[in-house]
Coordinates of N, CA and C in Angstrom, one line a residue:
X188 N -57.3 37.7 -25.3 CA -58.1 38.8 -24.6 C -58.8 38.2 -23.3
X189 N -59.3 37.2 -23.0 CA -59.8 37.0 -21.5 C -58.3 37.2 -20.7
X190 N -57.2 36.2 -20.8 CA -56.1 36.8 -20.0 C -55.4 38.5 -19.7
X191 N -55.5 39.7 -20.9 CA -55.6 40.7 -20.3 C -56.9 41.1 -19.9
X192 N -58.1 41.2 -20.0 CA -59.0 41.5 -19.1 C -58.3 40.9 -17.6
X193 N -58.5 39.8 -17.3 CA -58.3 39.1 -16.1 C -56.9 40.0 -15.5
X194 N -56.0 40.5 -16.6 CA -54.5 41.5 -15.6 C -55.2 42.3 -15.0
X195 N -55.6 43.1 -15.9 CA -56.1 44.6 -15.5 C -57.3 44.3 -14.5
X196 N -58.4 43.7 -14.5 CA -58.8 43.2 -13.3 C -57.5 43.1 -11.6
X197 N -57.0 42.3 -12.2 CA -55.7 41.8 -10.9 C -55.5 43.0 -10.6
X198 N -54.7 44.1 -11.9 CA -54.0 45.3 -10.8 C -54.6 46.2 -10.6
X199 N -56.6 45.9 -10.7 CA -57.4 47.2 -10.4 C -57.3 46.0 -9.2
X200 N -57.7 45.2 -8.7 CA -57.7 44.9 -6.9 C -56.1 44.8 -6.2
X201 N -54.6 45.2 -6.9 CA -54.0 44.8 -6.2 C -54.1 46.0 -5.4
X202 N -54.4 47.4 -6.5 CA -54.2 49.3 -6.6 C -55.5 48.7 -5.2
X203 N -56.4 48.4 -5.6 CA -58.0 48.9 -4.5 C -57.9 48.6 -3.4
X204 N -57.1 47.2 -3.3 CA -55.7 46.4 -2.3 C -55.4 47.0 -1.4
X205 N -54.7 47.6 -2.1 CA -53.0 48.4 -1.1 C -54.1 49.6 -0.5
X206 N -54.9 50.0 -1.4 CA -55.9 51.6 -0.9 C -55.8 51.0 0.3
X207 N -57.0 50.4 0.3 CA -57.6 50.0 1.5 C -56.6 49.3 2.7
X208 N -55.8 47.9 2.3 CA -54.7 48.1 3.5 C -53.8 50.3 3.9
X209 N -53.5 50.9 3.2 CA -53.1 52.5 3.4 C -54.0 52.7 4.3
X210 N -55.7 52.9 3.9 CA -56.4 53.7 5.3 C -56.3 53.1 6.9
X211 N -56.0 51.6 6.2 CA -56.2 50.2 7.6 C -55.5 51.1 8.3
X212 N -54.1 51.1 8.0 CA -52.8 52.2 8.9 C -53.3 52.8 9.4
X213 N -53.3 54.0 8.4 CA -53.7 55.2 8.9 C -54.9 55.5 9.8
X214 N -55.6 54.1 10.1 CA -56.6 54.4 10.6 C -56.5 54.0 12.0
X215 N -55.1 53.2 12.3 CA -55.1 53.2 13.2 C -54.0 53.8 14.8
X216 N -53.0 54.9 13.6 CA -52.4 56.2 13.7 C -53.0 57.3 13.9
X217 N -54.3 57.4 13.6 CA -55.5 57.9 13.7 C -56.1 58.7 14.7
X218 N -56.8 57.2 14.8 CA -58.4 57.0 16.0 C -57.8 57.0 17.7
X219 N -58.4 57.9 18.1 CA -58.5 58.5 19.3 C -58.7 56.5 20.4
X220 N -59.2 56.3 20.5 CA -59.7 54.8 21.5 C -59.0 53.7 20.8
X221 N -59.2 52.7 21.9 CA -58.8 51.2 21.2 C -59.8 51.0 20.3
X222 N -61.4 50.5 20.4 CA -62.4 50.4 20.0 C -62.3 50.6 18.8
X223 N -62.4 52.1 18.4 CA -62.3 52.8 16.8 C -60.7 51.8 15.9
X224 N -59.5 51.8 17.0 CA -58.9 51.5 16.4 C -58.7 49.9 15.8
X225 N -59.7 49.6 16.9 CA -59.5 47.9 16.6 C -60.8 47.5 15.3
X226 N -61.4 48.5 15.1 CA -62.5 48.3 13.8 C -61.1 48.8 12.4
X227 N -60.4 50.0 12.4 CA -60.0 50.2 12.0 C -58.8 49.1 10.4
X228 N -58.4 48.7 11.9 CA -57.6 46.9 11.7 C -57.6 46.5 11.1
X229 N -59.3 45.9 11.2 CA -59.9 44.7 11.0 C -60.5 45.1 9.7
X230 N -62.1 45.7 9.2 CA -62.6 45.8 8.7 C -61.8 46.3 7.2
X231 N -61.2 46.9 7.7 CA -60.8 47.2 5.8 C -59.2 46.6 5.9
X232 N -58.4 46.1 6.7 CA -57.3 45.5 6.6 C -57.7 44.2 6.4
X233 N -58.4 43.7 6.0 CA -59.7 42.1 6.0 C -59.7 42.2 3.8
X234 N -60.6 43.4 4.3 CA -61.5 43.7 2.9 C -60.1 43.9 1.4
X235 N -59.6 44.4 1.9 CA -57.7 44.9 1.6 C -57.0 43.0 1.2
X236 N -56.8 42.9 2.5 CA -56.0 41.2 2.0 C -56.6 40.8 0.7
X237 N -57.9 40.4 0.8 CA -58.8 39.6 0.3 C -58.3 40.6 -1.2
X238 N -58.9 41.9 -1.8 CA -58.1 42.0 -2.7 C -57.2 41.8 -3.0
X239 N -56.3 42.3 -2.5 CA -54.9 41.7 -2.9 C -54.7 40.0 -2.8
X240 N -55.3 39.3 -2.4 CA -54.8 38.0 -3.0 C -55.9 37.6 -4.6
X241 N -56.9 38.6 -4.6 CA -57.8 38.0 -5.8 C -57.0 38.5 -6.8
X242 N -56.0 40.0 -6.4 CA -56.1 40.2 -7.2 C -54.0 39.3 -8.1
X243 N -53.8 38.8 -7.0 CA -52.7 37.9 -7.3 C -53.3 36.7 -8.5
X244 N -53.9 36.4 -7.6 CA -55.2 35.0 -8.2 C -55.2 35.1 -9.3
X245 N -55.9 36.8 -10.1 CA -56.1 37.2 -11.4 C -55.1 36.9 -12.6
X246 N -53.5 37.5 -11.1 CA -52.6 37.4 -12.6 C -51.6 36.2 -12.7
X247 N -51.7 35.3 -11.0 CA -51.0 33.7 -11.7 C -51.8 32.3 -12.3
X248 N -53.1 32.5 -11.7 CA -53.7 30.9 -12.5 C -53.3 30.1 -12.5
X249 N -52.2 29.9 -12.0 CA -52.1 28.2 -11.7 C -52.0 27.4 -9.9
X250 N -53.2 25.7 -10.7 CA -54.2 25.5 -9.7 C -53.5 25.7 -8.3
X251 N -51.8 25.6 -8.5 CA -51.4 25.5 -7.2 C -51.2 27.1 -6.0
X252 N -51.1 28.2 -7.5 CA -50.7 29.0 -6.0 C -52.5 29.8 -6.2
X253 N -53.7 29.4 -7.3 CA -54.9 30.2 -6.5 C -54.9 28.4 -5.2
X254 N -55.1 27.3 -5.0 CA -54.6 26.7 -3.8 C -54.7 27.6 -2.3
X255 N -52.9 28.3 -2.3 CA -52.4 28.8 -1.7 C -53.0 30.1 -1.3
X256 N -54.1 30.4 -2.3 CA -54.5 32.0 -1.9 C -55.6 31.3 -1.5
X257 N -56.1 31.0 -1.4 CA -57.2 30.4 -1.2 C -57.1 30.1 0.4
X258 N -55.9 29.1 1.3 CA -55.5 29.1 1.8 C -55.5 30.5 3.3
X259 N -54.7 30.6 2.4 CA -54.2 32.3 3.2 C -55.7 33.3 3.2
X260 N -56.3 33.3 2.1 CA -57.6 33.9 2.6 C -58.8 33.6 3.6
X261 N -59.0 31.8 3.9 CA -59.2 31.2 4.9 C -59.1 31.1 5.9
X262 N -57.7 31.9 6.1 CA -56.9 32.1 7.5 C -57.0 32.8 7.8
X263 N -56.9 33.9 6.9 CA -57.6 35.2 7.4 C -58.5 35.7 7.6
X264 N -59.1 35.4 7.5 CA -60.9 35.5 7.4 C -61.3 34.9 8.7
X265 N -60.3 34.2 8.9 CA -60.8 33.1 10.4 C -59.7 33.4 12.0
X266 N -59.2 34.2 11.3 CA -58.0 35.2 12.6 C -58.1 36.4 13.2
X267 N -58.8 37.2 11.3 CA -59.1 38.7 11.9 C -60.1 39.4 13.0
X268 N -61.2 38.3 12.8 CA -62.5 38.3 13.6 C -62.1 37.9 15.1
X269 N -61.1 37.1 15.1 CA -61.0 37.1 16.7 C -60.4 37.1 17.3
X270 N -58.9 38.3 16.7 CA -57.4 38.4 17.3 C -58.8 40.5 17.4
X271 N -59.9 40.5 17.2 CA -60.1 41.5 16.7 C -61.1 41.6 18.3
X272 N -61.6 41.0 18.2 CA -62.5 40.2 19.9 C -61.4 40.4 21.1
X273 N -60.1 39.4 21.1 CA -59.7 39.7 21.9 C -59.2 40.8 22.0
X274 N -58.5 42.0 21.2 CA -58.6 42.9 21.9 C -59.1 44.4 22.1
X275 N -60.7 43.9 22.2 CA -61.8 44.6 21.9 C -61.8 44.2 24.3
X276 N -61.3 42.9 24.0 CA -61.9 42.7 25.2 C -61.7 42.6 26.1
X277 N -59.7 42.5 25.5 CA -59.0 43.1 26.9 C -59.0 44.9 27.3
X278 N -59.1 45.9 25.7 CA -59.4 46.9 26.9 C -60.3 47.3 27.1
X279 N -62.0 46.3 27.1 CA -62.8 46.6 27.8 C -62.5 46.4 29.6
X280 N -61.8 45.1 29.8 CA -61.2 44.6 30.9 C -59.6 45.1 31.7
X281 N -59.3 45.8 30.8 CA -58.3 46.9 30.9 C -58.7 48.0 31.5
X282 N -60.0 48.5 31.3 CA -60.3 49.4 31.3 C -60.1 51.2 30.1
X283 N -59.0 50.7 29.4 CA -58.9 51.4 28.8 C -59.5 51.7 27.5
X284 N -61.0 51.9 27.5 CA -61.7 52.9 27.0 C -62.6 53.7 26.9
X285 N -63.4 54.6 26.0 CA -63.9 55.0 27.2 C -65.8 54.8 27.1
X286 N -66.3 55.0 28.2 CA -67.2 53.8 28.0 C -68.6 54.8 27.9
X287 N -68.6 56.3 27.4 CA -68.9 57.0 27.1 C -69.4 56.9 25.9
X288 N -68.8 56.3 24.6 CA -68.3 56.3 23.9 C -69.2 54.8 23.4
X289 N -70.1 54.0 24.4 CA -70.7 53.0 23.9 C -72.1 53.1 23.8
X290 N -72.4 52.9 22.9 CA -74.2 52.8 23.0 C -74.9 51.9 23.3
X291 N -74.6 50.5 23.7 CA -74.8 49.4 24.9 C -73.7 49.1 25.3
X292 N -73.6 48.7 26.0 CA -72.7 48.1 27.6 C -73.5 46.5 27.8
X293 N -73.5 45.7 27.2 CA -74.3 44.4 28.2 C -73.1 43.8 28.8
X294 N -71.8 44.2 29.6 CA -71.2 44.0 30.7 C -70.6 44.7 31.6
X295 N -71.8 45.8 31.5 CA -71.6 45.7 32.6 C -71.9 45.9 34.3
X296 N -72.8 44.4 34.0 CA -72.7 43.5 35.7 C -72.1 43.3 35.7
X297 N -71.1 43.1 34.5 CA -70.3 41.9 34.9 C -69.5 41.8 36.3

């Protein structure tokens, strides 16, 4: 009974994660500027990957697999924000963004 519920919950997480990954990919292709693309590439993509990993973990349930899934999740959470920061910084420094879209520009005096 519990295994069946975990399987259904895992399947739901897999589908939800895949849909969030699809939304992130569409956002990267459709958004007009670098900062919007950066947002689309990080926010729904990270949540989508975490939901996929949760779904896989609910389906596999072995300790070795769960340990590997946990390592992948920690690595994803550690690298995605840093990558987004570097992409945003490079876009700002190279002038490839519309500064009129910024609410506050803390780096304008540098």
